[in-house]
mmCIF file of C-alpha atoms and ligand atoms in Angstrom:
data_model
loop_
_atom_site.group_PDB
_atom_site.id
_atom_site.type_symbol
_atom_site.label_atom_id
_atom_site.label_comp_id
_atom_site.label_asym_id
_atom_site.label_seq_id
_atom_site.Cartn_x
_atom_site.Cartn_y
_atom_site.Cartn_z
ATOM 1 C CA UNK A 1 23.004 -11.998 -21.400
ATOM 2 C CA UNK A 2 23.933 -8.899 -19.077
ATOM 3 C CA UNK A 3 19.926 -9.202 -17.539
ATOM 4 C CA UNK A 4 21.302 -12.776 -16.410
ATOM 5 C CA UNK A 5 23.797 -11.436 -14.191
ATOM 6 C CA UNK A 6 23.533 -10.825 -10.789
ATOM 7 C CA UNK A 7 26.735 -8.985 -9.788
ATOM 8 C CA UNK A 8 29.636 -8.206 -11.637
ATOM 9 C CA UNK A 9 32.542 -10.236 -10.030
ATOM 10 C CA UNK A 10 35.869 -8.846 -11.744
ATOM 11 C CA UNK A 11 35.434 -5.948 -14.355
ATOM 12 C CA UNK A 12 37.261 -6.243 -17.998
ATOM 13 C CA UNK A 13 40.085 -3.123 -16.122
ATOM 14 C CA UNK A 14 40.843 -5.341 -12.812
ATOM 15 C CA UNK A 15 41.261 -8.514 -15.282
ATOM 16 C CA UNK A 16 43.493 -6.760 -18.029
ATOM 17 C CA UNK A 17 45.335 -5.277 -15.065
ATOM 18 C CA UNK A 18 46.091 -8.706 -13.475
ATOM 19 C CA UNK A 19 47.140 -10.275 -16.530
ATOM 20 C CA UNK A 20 49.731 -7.824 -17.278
ATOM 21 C CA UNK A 21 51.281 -8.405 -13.973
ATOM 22 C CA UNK A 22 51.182 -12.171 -13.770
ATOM 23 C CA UNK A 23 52.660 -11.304 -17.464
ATOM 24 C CA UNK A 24 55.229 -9.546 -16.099
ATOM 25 C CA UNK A 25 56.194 -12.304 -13.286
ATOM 26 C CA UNK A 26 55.977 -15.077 -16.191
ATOM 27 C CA UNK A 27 58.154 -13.119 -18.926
ATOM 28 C CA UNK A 28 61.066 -13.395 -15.486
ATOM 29 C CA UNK A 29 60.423 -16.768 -15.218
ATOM 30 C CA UNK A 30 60.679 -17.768 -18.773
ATOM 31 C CA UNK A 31 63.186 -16.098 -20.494
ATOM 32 C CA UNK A 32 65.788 -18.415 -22.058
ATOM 33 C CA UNK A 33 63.172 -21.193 -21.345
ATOM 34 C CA UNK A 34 61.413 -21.320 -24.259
ATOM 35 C CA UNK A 35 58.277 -23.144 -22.879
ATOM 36 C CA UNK A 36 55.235 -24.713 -24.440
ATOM 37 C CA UNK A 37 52.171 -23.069 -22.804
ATOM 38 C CA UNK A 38 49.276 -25.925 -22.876
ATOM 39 C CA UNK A 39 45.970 -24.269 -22.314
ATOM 40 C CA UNK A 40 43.120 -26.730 -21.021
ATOM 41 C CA UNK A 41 39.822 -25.700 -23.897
ATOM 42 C CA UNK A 42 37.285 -24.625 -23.882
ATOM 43 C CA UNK A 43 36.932 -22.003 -20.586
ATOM 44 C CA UNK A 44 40.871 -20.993 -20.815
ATOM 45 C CA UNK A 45 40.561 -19.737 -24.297
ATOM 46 C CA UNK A 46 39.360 -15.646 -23.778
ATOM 47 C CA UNK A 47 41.992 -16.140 -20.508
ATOM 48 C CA UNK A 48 44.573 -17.653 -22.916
ATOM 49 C CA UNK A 49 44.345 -15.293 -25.690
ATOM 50 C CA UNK A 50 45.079 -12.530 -23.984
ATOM 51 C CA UNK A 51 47.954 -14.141 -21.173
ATOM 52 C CA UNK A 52 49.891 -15.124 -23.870
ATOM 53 C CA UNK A 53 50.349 -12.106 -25.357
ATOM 54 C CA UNK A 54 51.840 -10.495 -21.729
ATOM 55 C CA UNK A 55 54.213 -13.533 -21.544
ATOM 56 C CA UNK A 56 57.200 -11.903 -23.483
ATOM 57 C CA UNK A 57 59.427 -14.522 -24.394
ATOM 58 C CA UNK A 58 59.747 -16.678 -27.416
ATOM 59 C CA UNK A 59 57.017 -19.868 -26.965
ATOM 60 C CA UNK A 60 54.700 -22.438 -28.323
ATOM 61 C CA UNK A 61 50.829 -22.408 -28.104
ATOM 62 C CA UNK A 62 49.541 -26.306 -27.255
ATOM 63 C CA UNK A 63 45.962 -27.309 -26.120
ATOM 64 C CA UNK A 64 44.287 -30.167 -24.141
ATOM 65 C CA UNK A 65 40.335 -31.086 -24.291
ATOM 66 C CA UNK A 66 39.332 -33.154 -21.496
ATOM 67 C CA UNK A 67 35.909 -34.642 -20.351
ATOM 68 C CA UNK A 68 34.361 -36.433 -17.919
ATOM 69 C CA UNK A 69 33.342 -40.320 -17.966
ATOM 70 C CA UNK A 70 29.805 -40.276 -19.631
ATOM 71 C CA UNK A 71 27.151 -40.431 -16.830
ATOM 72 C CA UNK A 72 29.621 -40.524 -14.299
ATOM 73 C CA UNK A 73 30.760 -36.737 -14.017
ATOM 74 C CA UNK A 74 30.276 -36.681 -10.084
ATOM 75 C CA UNK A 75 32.788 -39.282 -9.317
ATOM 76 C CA UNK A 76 35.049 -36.703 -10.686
ATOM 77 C CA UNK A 77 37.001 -39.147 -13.618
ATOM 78 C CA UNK A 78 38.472 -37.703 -16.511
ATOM 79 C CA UNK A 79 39.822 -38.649 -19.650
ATOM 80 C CA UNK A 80 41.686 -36.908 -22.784
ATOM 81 C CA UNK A 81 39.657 -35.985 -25.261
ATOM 82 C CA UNK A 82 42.035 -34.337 -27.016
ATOM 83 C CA UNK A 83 46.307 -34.744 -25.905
ATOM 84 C CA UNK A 84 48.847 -31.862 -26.594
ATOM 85 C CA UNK A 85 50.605 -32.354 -29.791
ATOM 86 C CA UNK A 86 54.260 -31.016 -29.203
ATOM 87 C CA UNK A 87 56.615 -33.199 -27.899
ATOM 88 C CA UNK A 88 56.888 -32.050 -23.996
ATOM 89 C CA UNK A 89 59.758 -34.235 -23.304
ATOM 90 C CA UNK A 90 62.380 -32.179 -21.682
ATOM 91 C CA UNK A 91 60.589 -28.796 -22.082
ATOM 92 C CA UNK A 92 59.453 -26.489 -20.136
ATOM 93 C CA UNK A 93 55.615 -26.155 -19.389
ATOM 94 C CA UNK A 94 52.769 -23.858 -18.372
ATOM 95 C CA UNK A 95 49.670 -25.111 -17.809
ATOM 96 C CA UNK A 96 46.703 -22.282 -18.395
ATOM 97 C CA UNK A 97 43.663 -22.641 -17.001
ATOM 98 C CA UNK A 98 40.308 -20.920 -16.061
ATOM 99 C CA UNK A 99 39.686 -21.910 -12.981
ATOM 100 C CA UNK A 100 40.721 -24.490 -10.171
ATOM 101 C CA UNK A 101 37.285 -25.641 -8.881
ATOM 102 C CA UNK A 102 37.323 -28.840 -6.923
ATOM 103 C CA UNK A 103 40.198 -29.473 -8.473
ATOM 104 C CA UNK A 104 39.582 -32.952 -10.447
ATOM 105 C CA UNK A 105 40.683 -31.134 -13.695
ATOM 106 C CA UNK A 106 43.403 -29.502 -12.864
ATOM 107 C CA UNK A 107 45.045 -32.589 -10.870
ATOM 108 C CA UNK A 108 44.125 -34.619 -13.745
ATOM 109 C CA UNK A 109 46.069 -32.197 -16.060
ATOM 110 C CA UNK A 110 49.347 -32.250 -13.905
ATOM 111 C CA UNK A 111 49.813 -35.522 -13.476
ATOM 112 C CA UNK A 112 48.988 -36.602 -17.143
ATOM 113 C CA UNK A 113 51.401 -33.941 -18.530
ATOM 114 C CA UNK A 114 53.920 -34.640 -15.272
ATOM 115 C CA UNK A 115 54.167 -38.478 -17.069
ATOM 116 C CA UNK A 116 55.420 -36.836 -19.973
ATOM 117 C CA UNK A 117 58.783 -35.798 -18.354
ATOM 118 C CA UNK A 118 58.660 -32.156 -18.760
ATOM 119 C CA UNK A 119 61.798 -30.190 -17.453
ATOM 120 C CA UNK A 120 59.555 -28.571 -15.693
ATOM 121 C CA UNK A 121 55.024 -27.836 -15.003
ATOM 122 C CA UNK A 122 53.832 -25.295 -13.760
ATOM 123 C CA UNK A 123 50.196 -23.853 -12.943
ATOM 124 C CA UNK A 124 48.897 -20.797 -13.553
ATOM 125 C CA UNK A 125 44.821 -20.135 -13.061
ATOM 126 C CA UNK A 126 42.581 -17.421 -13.374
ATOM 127 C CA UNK A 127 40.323 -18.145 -10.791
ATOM 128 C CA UNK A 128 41.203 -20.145 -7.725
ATOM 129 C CA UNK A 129 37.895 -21.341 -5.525
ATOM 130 C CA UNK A 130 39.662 -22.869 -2.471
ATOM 131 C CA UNK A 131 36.257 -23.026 -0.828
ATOM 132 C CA UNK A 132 35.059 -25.987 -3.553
ATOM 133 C CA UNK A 133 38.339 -28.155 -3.135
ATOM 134 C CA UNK A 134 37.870 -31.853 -3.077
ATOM 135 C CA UNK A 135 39.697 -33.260 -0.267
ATOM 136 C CA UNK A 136 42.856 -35.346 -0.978
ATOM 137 C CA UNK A 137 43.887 -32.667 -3.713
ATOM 138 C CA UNK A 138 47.154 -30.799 -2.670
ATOM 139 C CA UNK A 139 48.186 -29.350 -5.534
ATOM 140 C CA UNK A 140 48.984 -25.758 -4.940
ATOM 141 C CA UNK A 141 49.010 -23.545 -8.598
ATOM 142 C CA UNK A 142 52.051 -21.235 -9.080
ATOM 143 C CA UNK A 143 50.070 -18.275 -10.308
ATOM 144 C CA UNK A 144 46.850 -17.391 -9.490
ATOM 145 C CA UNK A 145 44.923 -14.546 -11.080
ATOM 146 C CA UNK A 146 41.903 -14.149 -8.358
ATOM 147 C CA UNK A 147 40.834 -15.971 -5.319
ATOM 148 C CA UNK A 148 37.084 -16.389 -5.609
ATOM 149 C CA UNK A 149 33.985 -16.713 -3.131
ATOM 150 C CA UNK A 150 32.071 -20.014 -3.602
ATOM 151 C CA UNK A 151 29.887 -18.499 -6.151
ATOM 152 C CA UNK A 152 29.164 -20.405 -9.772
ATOM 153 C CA UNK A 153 30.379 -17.594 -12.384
ATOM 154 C CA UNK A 154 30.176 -17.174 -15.820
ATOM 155 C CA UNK A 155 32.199 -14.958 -18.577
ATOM 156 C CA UNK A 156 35.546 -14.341 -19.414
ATOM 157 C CA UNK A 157 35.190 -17.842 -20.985
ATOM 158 C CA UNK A 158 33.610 -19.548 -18.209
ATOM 159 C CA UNK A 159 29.858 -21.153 -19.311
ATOM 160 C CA UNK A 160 26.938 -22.362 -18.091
ATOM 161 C CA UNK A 161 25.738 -24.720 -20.186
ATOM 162 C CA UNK A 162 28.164 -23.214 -22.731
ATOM 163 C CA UNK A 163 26.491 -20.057 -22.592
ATOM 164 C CA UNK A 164 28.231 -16.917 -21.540
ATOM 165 C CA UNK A 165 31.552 -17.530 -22.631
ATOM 166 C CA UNK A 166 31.420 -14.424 -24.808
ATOM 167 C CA UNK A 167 31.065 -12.036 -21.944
ATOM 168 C CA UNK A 168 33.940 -9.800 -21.085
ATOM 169 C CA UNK A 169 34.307 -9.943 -17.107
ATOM 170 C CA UNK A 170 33.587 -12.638 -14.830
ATOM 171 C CA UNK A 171 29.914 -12.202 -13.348
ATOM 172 C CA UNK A 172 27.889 -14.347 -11.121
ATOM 173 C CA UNK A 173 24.786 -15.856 -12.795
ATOM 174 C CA UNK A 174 21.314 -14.930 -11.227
ATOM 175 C CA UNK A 175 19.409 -18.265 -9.980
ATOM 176 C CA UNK A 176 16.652 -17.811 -12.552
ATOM 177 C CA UNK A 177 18.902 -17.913 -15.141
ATOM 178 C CA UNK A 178 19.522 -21.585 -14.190
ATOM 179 C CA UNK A 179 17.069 -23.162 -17.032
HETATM 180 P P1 IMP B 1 37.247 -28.633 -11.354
HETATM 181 O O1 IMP B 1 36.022 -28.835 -10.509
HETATM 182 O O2 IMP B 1 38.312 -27.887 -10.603
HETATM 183 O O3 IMP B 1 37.726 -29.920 -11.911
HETATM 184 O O4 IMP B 1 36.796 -27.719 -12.548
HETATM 185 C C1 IMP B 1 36.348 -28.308 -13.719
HETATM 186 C C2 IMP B 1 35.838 -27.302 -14.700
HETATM 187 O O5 IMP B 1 34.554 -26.906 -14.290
HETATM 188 C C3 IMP B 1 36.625 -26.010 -14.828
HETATM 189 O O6 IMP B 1 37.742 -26.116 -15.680
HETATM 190 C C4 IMP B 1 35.552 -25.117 -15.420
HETATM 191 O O7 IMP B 1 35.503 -25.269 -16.819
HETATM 192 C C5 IMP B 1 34.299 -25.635 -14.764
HETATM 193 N N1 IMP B 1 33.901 -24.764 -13.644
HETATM 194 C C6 IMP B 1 34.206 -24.867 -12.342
HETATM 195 N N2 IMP B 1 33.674 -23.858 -11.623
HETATM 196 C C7 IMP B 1 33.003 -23.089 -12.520
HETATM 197 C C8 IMP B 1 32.237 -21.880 -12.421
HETATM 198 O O8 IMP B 1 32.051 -21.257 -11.356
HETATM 199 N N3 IMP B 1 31.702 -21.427 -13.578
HETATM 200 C C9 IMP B 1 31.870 -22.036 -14.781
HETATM 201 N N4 IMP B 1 32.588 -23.144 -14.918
HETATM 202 C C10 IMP B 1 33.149 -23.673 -13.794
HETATM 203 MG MG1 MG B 2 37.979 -25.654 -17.827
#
């Protein structure tokens, strides 16, 4: 996997670092609040497993599987493959995620869990690639781990072709790796 990667974008240390103080800035935010963090599968899940364990207040794991319309992926349309299953009615609500790309996903997320009546949503990303952003899409996440260069990367969760998931920092993939 490692011959695949071309540079070495954010080391295990400056990630681990990071989350501790976004953990630090979420434990303020939430105390008392109980929240229900909903983590968008499968690229949040390394990310996940390892925010939620800085975020120091009493609170409920929840997930959400989305994909794209069959065929259709560059018109950007999304549907649920998978919905939370707490009742978010009233509660309060982080949304974890690995990265905010063009931003289809992400949008999509907020406003299906914003019809849900929440007390509140927020966002907080990994990665942020303001670069890619679709236009139209305003949505501005709450916490963001790293602003990125256009650059497709892989690790930490994020795949190519579901490869590379298992890597421990974020990297950006060689072109010949593209098979
Ligand atoms: P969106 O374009 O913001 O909707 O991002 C959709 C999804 O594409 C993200 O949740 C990631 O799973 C994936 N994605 C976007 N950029 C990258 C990347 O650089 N590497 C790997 N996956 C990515
Ligand atoms: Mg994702």
């Amino acid at each position: 996997m490692e011959k695949d990667i071309q540079e070495i974008l954010l080391t295990e240390e400056q990630i681990q670092r990071r989350i501790q103080e976004l953990g630090e800035e979420l434990t303020r935010e939430y105390a008392g609040k109980n929240p229900v963090i909903v983590g968008v599968l499968k690229g949040v899940v390394v990310f996940y497993a390892d925010m939620i364990r800085q975020i120091k207040v009493p609170c409920q794991m929840d997930f959400m599987w989305l994909s794209s319309y069959q065929g259709t992926a560059s018109t950007g349309k999304m549907v649920v493959k998978r919905d939370v299953s707490a009742d978010i009615k009233g509660r309060h609500v982080l949304i974890l995620e690995d990265i905010y790309d063009t931003g289809t996903s992400l949008d999509f997320t907020y406003r299906h869990l914003l019809e849900k009546e929440p007390a509140s949503l927020k966002i907080c990303t990994l990665l942020d690639k303001p670069e890619r952003r679709r236009p139209g899409i305003t949505l501005k996440p709450d916490y963001v781990g790293f602003t990125i260069p256009n650059a497709f990367v892989v690790g930490y969760g994020l795949d190519y072709n579901e490869y590379y998931r298992n890597l421990p920092y974020v990297g950006v993939l060689k072109p010949e790796a593209y098979l």
